[in-house]
Short mmCIF file of C-alpha atoms and ligand atoms in Angstrom, two decimals:
data_model
loop_
_atom_site.label_atom_id
_atom_site.label_comp_id
_atom_site.label_asym_id
_atom_site.label_seq_id
_atom_site.Cartn_x
_atom_site.Cartn_y
_atom_site.Cartn_z
CA MET A 443 93.62 116.94 126.65
CA ASN A 444 94.85 118.09 130.05
CA GLY A 445 96.64 121.46 130.23
CA SER A 446 99.87 121.16 128.24
CA TRP A 447 99.76 117.35 128.22
CA ILE A 448 97.97 115.09 125.76
CA TYR A 449 96.87 111.79 127.27
CA GLU A 450 96.61 108.88 124.84
CA LYS A 451 94.65 106.03 126.36
CA HIS A 452 95.28 102.62 124.83
CA THR A 453 93.85 100.02 127.19
CA GLU A 454 92.15 100.07 130.58
CA ASP A 455 95.55 100.08 132.28
CA TYR A 456 97.99 101.56 129.78
CA GLY A 457 98.27 105.07 128.35
CA VAL A 458 100.92 107.61 127.35
CA SER A 459 101.21 111.34 128.03
CA TRP A 460 102.85 113.76 125.63
CA LYS A 461 103.97 117.20 126.78
CA ILE A 462 103.07 119.71 124.12
CA ASN A 463 103.87 123.37 123.53
CA ASN A 464 100.59 124.19 121.84
CA ILE A 465 97.77 122.97 119.61
CA LEU A 466 98.23 124.34 116.10
CA HIS A 467 94.96 123.06 114.69
CA GLN A 468 91.94 121.10 115.85
CA GLU A 469 88.72 120.26 114.04
CA LYS A 470 86.09 117.58 113.78
CA SER A 471 85.82 116.29 110.21
CA GLU A 472 83.05 114.04 108.91
CA TYR A 473 85.11 111.02 110.07
CA GLN A 474 87.28 111.97 113.04
CA GLU A 475 88.77 114.63 115.31
CA ILE A 476 91.96 115.92 113.68
CA THR A 477 94.61 117.56 115.88
CA VAL A 478 98.01 118.99 115.03
CA ALA A 479 100.07 119.64 118.17
CA ASP A 480 103.58 121.01 118.56
CA SER A 481 105.91 119.28 121.01
CA GLU A 482 109.48 119.70 122.18
CA THR A 483 110.57 116.09 121.68
CA TRP A 484 108.61 115.00 118.59
CA GLY A 485 108.08 118.27 116.71
CA ARG A 486 104.67 118.51 115.07
CA MET A 487 102.35 115.60 115.77
CA LEU A 488 99.20 114.50 113.92
CA LEU A 489 96.52 112.87 116.08
CA LEU A 490 93.25 111.35 114.88
CA ASP A 491 90.64 110.84 117.61
CA GLY A 492 93.40 111.40 120.17
CA ILE A 493 95.78 108.72 118.78
CA VAL A 494 99.19 109.73 117.39
CA GLN A 495 99.42 108.96 113.65
CA THR A 496 102.76 110.51 112.85
CA THR A 497 105.31 112.97 114.22
CA GLU A 498 107.99 115.01 112.49
CA ASN A 499 110.81 113.46 114.47
CA ASP A 500 110.13 109.72 114.29
CA GLU A 501 108.03 109.43 111.10
CA PHE A 502 111.02 108.03 109.18
CA MET A 503 111.05 104.87 111.31
CA TYR A 504 107.57 104.08 110.02
CA HIS A 505 107.41 105.63 106.54
CA GLU A 506 110.77 104.35 105.30
CA MET A 507 109.92 100.85 106.47
CA ILE A 508 106.36 100.69 105.10
CA THR A 509 107.63 101.71 101.65
CA GLN A 510 111.30 100.90 101.05
CA VAL A 511 111.16 97.15 101.80
CA ALA A 512 108.68 96.46 98.97
CA LEU A 513 110.32 99.03 96.68
CA HIS A 514 113.64 97.20 97.09
CA SER A 515 112.31 93.65 96.65
CA HIS A 516 109.88 93.93 93.71
CA PRO A 517 111.89 94.50 90.53
CA GLY A 518 109.28 96.32 88.43
CA ILE A 519 107.19 98.73 90.46
CA LYS A 520 105.69 101.38 88.18
CA ASN A 521 102.13 101.86 89.45
CA VAL A 522 101.47 102.20 93.18
CA LEU A 523 98.24 102.50 95.16
CA VAL A 524 98.31 103.88 98.71
CA ILE A 525 95.18 103.37 100.82
CA GLY A 526 94.96 105.80 103.75
CA GLY A 527 98.24 107.63 104.22
CA GLY A 528 96.59 111.05 103.99
CA ASP A 529 99.45 112.69 105.91
CA GLY A 530 101.72 112.35 102.84
CA GLY A 531 104.64 110.60 104.59
CA THR A 532 104.33 107.37 102.61
CA LEU A 533 103.96 109.31 99.35
CA THR A 534 107.12 111.25 100.16
CA GLN A 535 109.11 108.01 100.40
CA ILE A 536 107.67 106.52 97.18
CA VAL A 537 108.49 109.57 95.04
CA LYS A 538 112.18 109.06 95.89
CA HIS A 539 112.12 106.23 93.32
CA PRO A 540 112.44 107.49 89.73
CA ALA A 541 111.24 104.12 88.33
CA VAL A 542 107.77 104.66 89.85
CA GLU A 543 105.56 106.20 87.18
CA HIS A 544 102.24 106.82 88.94
CA ILE A 545 100.84 106.82 92.49
CA ASP A 546 97.14 106.91 93.40
CA LEU A 547 96.49 107.78 97.04
CA VAL A 548 92.98 106.89 98.20
CA GLU A 549 92.20 108.62 101.50
CA ILE A 550 88.71 108.69 102.99
CA ASP A 551 89.09 112.02 104.79
CA GLY A 552 90.01 114.98 102.57
CA GLN A 553 90.52 117.14 105.65
CA VAL A 554 93.52 115.03 106.74
CA THR A 555 95.34 115.75 103.47
CA GLU A 556 94.42 119.46 103.54
CA ILE A 557 95.66 119.91 107.10
CA CYS A 558 98.86 117.89 106.62
CA ARG A 559 99.73 119.80 103.46
CA LYS A 560 99.59 122.95 105.57
CA TYR A 561 101.29 121.81 108.79
CA PHE A 562 103.82 119.15 107.67
CA PRO A 563 106.21 120.77 105.17
CA GLY A 564 108.40 117.64 105.24
CA PHE A 565 105.64 115.74 103.43
CA GLN A 566 105.28 118.31 100.63
CA PRO A 567 107.46 116.36 98.15
CA GLY A 568 104.91 113.53 98.12
CA PHE A 569 101.92 115.82 97.60
CA SER A 570 103.52 118.05 94.98
CA ASP A 571 105.14 115.35 92.83
CA PRO A 572 103.51 115.26 89.36
CA ARG A 573 103.16 111.43 89.56
CA THR A 574 100.86 111.73 92.60
CA ASN A 575 97.07 111.59 92.16
CA ILE A 576 94.88 112.06 95.26
CA ILE A 577 91.45 110.45 95.35
CA ILE A 578 89.12 111.18 98.27
CA GLN A 579 87.14 107.95 98.66
CA ASP A 580 86.77 104.93 100.92
CA GLY A 581 89.66 102.59 100.07
CA ILE A 582 87.46 99.51 100.48
CA GLU A 583 85.00 100.78 97.90
CA TYR A 584 87.89 101.83 95.62
CA VAL A 585 89.48 98.36 95.42
CA GLN A 586 86.08 96.74 94.92
CA LYS A 587 85.20 98.96 91.96
CA THR A 588 88.39 99.96 90.17
CA ASN A 589 89.47 98.33 86.90
CA LYS A 590 93.06 99.53 87.36
CA LYS A 591 95.87 97.13 88.30
CA TYR A 592 98.88 98.02 90.43
CA ASP A 593 102.34 96.59 91.03
CA LEU A 594 102.31 97.60 94.69
CA ILE A 595 99.48 98.42 97.12
CA ILE A 596 100.39 99.98 100.46
CA VAL A 597 97.75 100.05 103.21
CA ASP A 598 98.78 102.94 105.46
CA SER A 599 95.73 102.91 107.67
CA SER A 600 94.84 104.13 111.10
CA ASP A 601 94.03 101.55 113.82
CA PRO A 602 91.01 99.31 113.14
CA THR A 603 88.28 101.59 114.42
CA GLY A 604 85.66 103.62 112.52
CA PRO A 605 86.15 103.64 108.73
CA ALA A 606 89.43 101.68 109.00
CA VAL A 607 87.81 98.50 110.42
CA GLY A 608 87.17 97.06 106.95
CA LEU A 609 90.82 97.55 105.91
CA PHE A 610 91.78 94.58 108.12
CA THR A 611 89.35 91.96 106.80
CA SER A 612 89.92 88.94 104.56
CA SER A 613 87.40 90.24 101.99
CA PHE A 614 89.39 93.48 101.71
CA TYR A 615 92.67 91.57 101.17
CA ALA A 616 90.90 89.44 98.53
CA SER A 617 89.95 92.66 96.68
CA VAL A 618 93.54 93.91 97.03
CA PHE A 619 94.74 90.61 95.51
CA GLN A 620 92.42 91.15 92.51
CA THR A 621 93.66 94.74 92.09
CA LEU A 622 97.31 93.68 91.81
CA ASN A 623 99.15 92.68 88.64
CA ASN A 624 100.22 89.03 88.30
CA ASP A 625 103.49 89.66 90.16
CA GLY A 626 102.06 92.31 92.52
CA MET A 627 102.82 92.85 96.18
CA MET A 628 100.91 94.43 99.06
CA VAL A 629 102.13 95.70 102.41
CA THR A 630 100.10 96.85 105.37
CA GLN A 631 100.98 98.23 108.75
CA SER A 632 99.91 95.42 111.08
CA GLU A 633 99.91 96.98 114.55
CA SER A 634 101.66 96.19 117.82
CA PRO A 635 102.37 92.48 118.37
CA ILE A 636 102.19 93.13 122.12
CA PHE A 637 99.16 95.33 122.72
CA TYR A 638 97.15 94.28 119.67
CA ALA A 639 98.30 90.68 119.31
CA ASP A 640 94.84 89.49 118.23
CA ILE A 641 94.62 92.07 115.45
CA PHE A 642 98.21 91.35 114.37
CA THR A 643 97.60 87.60 114.11
CA SER A 644 94.25 88.05 112.37
CA ILE A 645 95.93 90.27 109.72
CA TYR A 646 98.49 87.48 109.21
CA ARG A 647 95.76 84.85 108.85
CA ASN A 648 93.67 87.02 106.50
CA ILE A 649 96.61 87.86 104.22
CA CYS A 650 97.61 84.16 104.16
CA SER A 651 94.08 83.26 103.09
CA ALA A 652 94.15 85.80 100.22
CA PHE A 653 97.77 85.29 99.05
CA GLY A 654 98.61 81.76 100.23
CA SER A 655 101.39 83.08 102.49
CA ALA A 656 102.43 86.24 104.34
CA HIS A 657 105.77 87.76 105.39
CA ILE A 658 106.14 89.79 108.57
CA TYR A 659 108.84 92.32 109.36
CA MET A 660 109.37 94.89 112.09
CA SER A 661 110.42 98.42 112.90
CA THR A 662 110.52 100.40 116.14
CA VAL A 663 108.42 103.56 116.27
CA PRO A 664 108.63 105.30 119.66
CA THR A 665 105.34 107.19 119.31
CA TYR A 666 103.32 104.06 118.47
CA ILE A 667 102.18 102.07 121.47
CA SER A 668 105.36 100.98 123.32
CA GLY A 669 107.54 100.98 120.15
CA PRO A 670 107.70 97.56 118.45
CA TRP A 671 105.67 97.71 115.23
CA THR A 672 104.87 95.14 112.56
CA PHE A 673 104.25 95.20 108.82
CA THR A 674 102.82 92.31 106.79
CA ILE A 675 103.42 91.61 103.09
CA GLY A 676 101.34 89.53 100.72
CA SER A 677 103.16 88.79 97.48
CA LYS A 678 102.03 86.97 94.33
CA LYS A 679 105.54 86.20 93.10
CA HIS A 680 108.57 88.02 94.52
CA ASP A 681 110.12 87.15 97.87
CA PRO A 682 110.23 90.40 99.88
CA ARG A 683 113.27 89.15 101.81
CA LYS A 684 115.38 89.16 98.61
CA ILE A 685 116.80 92.58 97.85
CA ILE A 686 117.23 93.72 94.25
CA SER A 687 120.94 94.32 94.05
CA ASP A 688 120.94 96.97 91.31
CA ARG A 689 118.28 99.26 92.82
CA PRO A 690 120.02 102.28 94.40
CA VAL A 691 118.92 103.18 97.92
CA PRO A 692 117.61 106.77 97.82
CA GLU A 693 119.87 109.31 99.50
CA GLY A 694 119.15 110.50 103.02
CA MET A 695 117.64 107.30 104.49
CA LYS A 696 117.66 107.49 108.29
CA TYR A 697 116.37 103.99 109.07
CA TYR A 698 116.32 101.83 105.93
CA SER A 699 119.43 100.11 104.56
CA PRO A 700 119.84 96.73 102.85
CA ALA A 701 121.17 95.30 106.13
CA VAL A 702 118.13 96.61 108.04
CA HIS A 703 115.88 95.18 105.31
CA GLN A 704 117.25 91.70 105.89
CA ALA A 705 117.33 91.96 109.68
CA ALA A 706 113.75 93.26 109.86
CA PHE A 707 112.38 89.84 108.83
CA VAL A 708 114.13 88.09 111.74
CA LEU A 709 111.32 87.78 114.26
CA PRO A 710 111.63 87.38 118.02
CA GLN A 711 110.57 84.03 119.41
CA TYR A 712 107.40 85.34 121.09
CA ILE A 713 106.09 86.51 117.71
CA LYS A 714 106.94 83.21 116.03
CA THR A 715 104.96 81.48 118.78
CA GLN A 716 101.98 83.80 118.15
CA LEU A 717 102.08 82.94 114.45
CA ILE A 718 102.28 79.20 115.07
CA LYS A 719 99.23 79.48 117.34
CA ALA A 720 97.44 81.57 114.68
CA GLY A 721 97.85 78.60 112.32
N1 SAM L 538 100.88 105.86 109.95
C1 SAM L 538 99.67 105.86 110.63
C2 SAM L 538 99.48 104.84 111.71
O1 SAM L 538 99.91 103.70 111.60
O2 SAM L 538 98.89 105.22 112.72
C3 SAM L 538 98.51 105.98 109.71
C4 SAM L 538 98.48 107.35 109.17
S1 SAM L 538 97.32 107.83 108.00
C5 SAM L 538 96.99 109.40 108.68
C6 SAM L 538 95.87 106.86 108.24
C7 SAM L 538 94.72 107.37 107.35
O3 SAM L 538 93.86 106.29 107.01
C8 SAM L 538 93.85 108.42 108.02
O4 SAM L 538 94.07 109.68 107.43
C9 SAM L 538 92.40 107.92 107.79
O5 SAM L 538 91.51 108.95 107.45
C10 SAM L 538 92.63 106.93 106.66
N2 SAM L 538 91.57 105.92 106.53
C11 SAM L 538 90.91 105.27 107.52
N3 SAM L 538 90.01 104.44 107.00
C12 SAM L 538 90.09 104.54 105.63
C13 SAM L 538 89.40 103.93 104.55
N4 SAM L 538 88.44 103.04 104.74
N5 SAM L 538 89.77 104.30 103.29
C14 SAM L 538 90.74 105.21 103.07
N6 SAM L 538 91.41 105.82 104.06
C15 SAM L 538 91.10 105.50 105.33
#
C-alpha cells in the first residue's frame, strides 16, 4: 500500500496501481491478508494478499461467465458444489436458476465469507438463499472424503499460491471427476493465457487427463491481470458449446447471452498454438 494507491505486483516487470478512496477493512486471517478497499472506478474491491479477487463494478464479467455457461449447457443441474468462491459472487449467479435445488460452497477461509457478507451487499442473494449451504473446509480434502455426488462443480479459486496450489493439480481434478454424477460437468477459472501461460496450459493438460478432453472459453475482466481471462470445462457427457434452447436466461445479465456463450469458445490463434504445444 502506498498512500491512496494500492500497488499490485504481478511479475518482476509488470504491476498495476489502483487509486482508492479508503480501506474499509483489513485483517490477517489464518490463511491470508484480507482487504476491502473502496475505489472511484471499481467500487468496493476485495483483495487477498494484495491481489484483487473481485470488485463491485466488473464482477459480472467473471461471475456470469464462470457460472452461466455450464448452467446453460447441462440440461439437469440440481446439485452444485462451489470450491472457493467465498465472496458469494458465484453463488449469487447460481441462485438465479430455479431448477437448482442445492448448493454446497466449500471455502477454506471463513473470514472471507464473513467479511464479504458485510461489505458486498450485491452478493447477499447468494448467501441468504435457502438452497445455499456453506462449509468451511479445504476443498481438496472435501472432494477426497465426501460421498455426495454433484451435477456441477465450480472451482472459483484464488491464484495457485498458498492453500489454492492443490486446486490446480491432476489428482484434484481426478477427485472432482469421482465426485460428479455420470453426466456431470466441472468448470474452473484457469488464469491469464498471457501472464500465466504455463499454469493455463497445465490446467488444460490436467483436466484432459482426468476427463479425456477439456473445453476452454474466455471472458475479459479488467481488474484481472491485463484483462483476458480463461475458464476450462471438463465434462463427462454434455458438450458445453451446445446451449439448451428451452432454458431461460435469468433477467438482468450484463455479460452473458446465448451469442456470447457461443463466441466465448472461439479462441484466438495464439491460444490454440499454446494448446497444441501443451499436447
Ligand atoms: N474470482 C476470484 C479470482 O479469480 O481471483 C476468486 C475469488 S474467491 C475469493 C477465491 C477463494 O478461494 C478465496 O476466498 C480463498 O480463501 C479460497 N480458497 C483458496 N484455496 C482453497 C482451498 N484449498 N479450498 C477452498 N477454498 C480455497
